[in-house]
Amino acid sequence: MQIITKSAVAIVLFAATVFAADAPVEGDPTKITGAYGDAKAYSEQPVGKEYWADFTGTKLSGGVIFSPASGNRGVKVEVKLSGLPSEGGPFTYHIHDQPVPADGNCTRTLAHLDPFIRGQKVPCDPSRPQSCEVGDLAGKHGKIPTDTNGTYTKTYDDLYFTLTQGEGSFIGNRSVVVHTNDTKRYACANIKDFRSSNSDSSGNRFGKGIWGCGLGVAVGLKFLLV
Ligand SMILES: *[C@@H]1O[C@H](CO)[C@@H](O)[C@H](O)[C@H]1NC(C)=O
Ligand SMILES: *[C@@H]1O[C@H](CO)[C@@H](O)[C@H](O)[C@H]1NC(C)=O
Ligand SMILES: *[C@@H]1O[C@H](CO)[C@@H](O)[C@H](O)[C@H]1NC(C)=O
Ligand SMILES: *[C@@H]1O[C@H](CO)[C@@H](O)[C@H](O)[C@H]1NC(C)=O
Ligand SMILES: [Cu+2]
């Protein structure tokens, strides 16, 4: 009897906890925040830390580079993706919670990186990025349009995730997933520490192809100089 009572109490407490942490599902998108409030801003980033999601070997090529933005403006995100299909856009893309398993199954990257439990039922309002899911890159910075002729390039800064390990908004060992407009997962790649995962000693991380000379050489030079 006592065991049953304890279990019942435990279940009620568990349900209450889950309910309390539940994401707001409706309401005014200009007022929404996560269950744990707005996302924390991380203007300062660890110098020299860089991560990248390398899409080589997936249905896309190119990748996404994450590095400290200049002037404490958070993380600089450099997106260059090639091989985008002519159908199925506009495409969304996000940082997902878990890395891609060895079999490449994008479903197992689980949901968007969302440490403040904001949920995705109410679309992100890009004028209030602190209120968006931390990993909702397309929501905060724009979808990949259909008219790119296969290659999309965009660079922007984001204050709401960090290159510092140990924080909920740390992006290392997570993944970037690109979706078609029916929300299906089209391609995904792990976010890895650039220096410990790149075998190209020249530092030209995208020299193997699609990043082209401009950015590749510029970033490569930056590395040689730092
Ligand atoms: C999604 O892509 C399909 C195939 O290209 C297209 O027919 C459809 O209009 C697109 N839907 C949206 C909402 O853009
Ligand atoms: C991918 O993973 C999901 C979730 O674990 C599973 O349901 C699905 O069958 C897997 N797909 C393939 C092709 O293995
Ligand atoms: C689109 O890409 C194709 C193949 O790479 C190229 O031949 C064509 O000139 C490009 N069109 C535009 C408008 O950039
Ligand atoms: C990456 O995440 C996986 C799954 O959460 C975990 O098993 C693994 O230890 C992590 N690896 C690193 C280097 O943090
Ligand atoms: Cu996603």
mmCIF file of N, CA and C in Angstrom, residues 22-33 118-123:
data_model
loop_
_atom_site.group_PDB
_atom_site.id
_atom_site.type_symbol
_atom_site.label_atom_id
_atom_site.label_comp_id
_atom_site.label_asym_id
_atom_site.label_seq_id
_atom_site.Cartn_x
_atom_site.Cartn_y
_atom_site.Cartn_z
ATOM 1 N N ASP A 22 6.695 22.597 -19.640
ATOM 2 C CA ASP A 22 6.114 22.500 -20.974
ATOM 3 C C ASP A 22 6.239 23.832 -21.708
ATOM 4 N N ALA A 23 6.436 23.744 -22.995
ATOM 5 C CA ALA A 23 6.595 24.965 -23.783
ATOM 6 C C ALA A 23 5.258 25.667 -23.964
ATOM 7 N N PRO A 24 5.291 26.988 -24.015
ATOM 8 C CA PRO A 24 4.069 27.692 -24.380
ATOM 9 C C PRO A 24 3.696 27.316 -25.807
ATOM 10 N N VAL A 25 2.446 26.970 -26.042
ATOM 11 C CA VAL A 25 2.092 26.472 -27.360
ATOM 12 C C VAL A 25 1.292 27.462 -28.170
ATOM 13 N N GLU A 26 0.742 28.460 -27.526
ATOM 14 C CA GLU A 26 -0.021 29.404 -28.326
ATOM 15 C C GLU A 26 0.136 30.792 -27.713
ATOM 16 N N GLY A 27 -0.404 31.749 -28.368
ATOM 17 C CA GLY A 27 -0.310 33.095 -27.832
ATOM 18 C C GLY A 27 0.349 34.019 -28.827
ATOM 19 N N ASP A 28 0.608 35.189 -28.372
ATOM 20 C CA ASP A 28 1.138 36.258 -29.194
ATOM 21 C C ASP A 28 2.622 36.029 -29.454
ATOM 22 N N PRO A 29 3.021 35.821 -30.703
ATOM 23 C CA PRO A 29 4.441 35.560 -30.977
ATOM 24 C C PRO A 29 5.356 36.720 -30.574
ATOM 25 N N THR A 30 4.775 37.907 -30.391
ATOM 26 C CA THR A 30 5.614 39.031 -29.966
ATOM 27 C C THR A 30 5.860 39.004 -28.458
ATOM 28 N N LYS A 31 5.179 38.080 -27.749
ATOM 29 C CA LYS A 31 5.350 38.019 -26.286
ATOM 30 C C LYS A 31 5.949 36.706 -25.815
ATOM 31 N N ILE A 32 6.014 35.717 -26.689
ATOM 32 C CA ILE A 32 6.408 34.381 -26.244
ATOM 33 C C ILE A 32 7.849 34.368 -25.712
ATOM 34 N N THR A 33 8.065 33.548 -24.686
ATOM 35 C CA THR A 33 9.423 33.232 -24.224
ATOM 36 C C THR A 33 9.451 31.735 -23.945
ATOM 37 N N ARG A 118 11.288 26.439 -25.440
ATOM 38 C CA ARG A 118 10.413 27.420 -26.053
ATOM 39 C C ARG A 118 9.445 26.733 -27.018
ATOM 40 N N GLY A 119 9.922 25.659 -27.629
ATOM 41 C CA GLY A 119 9.072 24.918 -28.564
ATOM 42 C C GLY A 119 8.962 25.614 -29.905
ATOM 43 N N GLN A 120 8.367 24.908 -30.866
ATOM 44 C CA GLN A 120 8.322 25.458 -32.223
ATOM 45 C C GLN A 120 6.908 25.666 -32.729
ATOM 46 N N LYS A 121 5.919 25.544 -31.848
ATOM 47 C CA LYS A 121 4.537 25.680 -32.341
ATOM 48 C C LYS A 121 4.235 27.112 -32.762
ATOM 49 N N VAL A 122 4.802 28.081 -32.032
ATOM 50 C CA VAL A 122 4.659 29.485 -32.434
ATOM 51 C C VAL A 122 5.925 29.839 -33.206
ATOM 52 N N PRO A 123 5.809 30.317 -34.445
ATOM 53 C CA PRO A 123 7.022 30.597 -35.224
ATOM 54 C C PRO A 123 7.890 31.667 -34.555
#
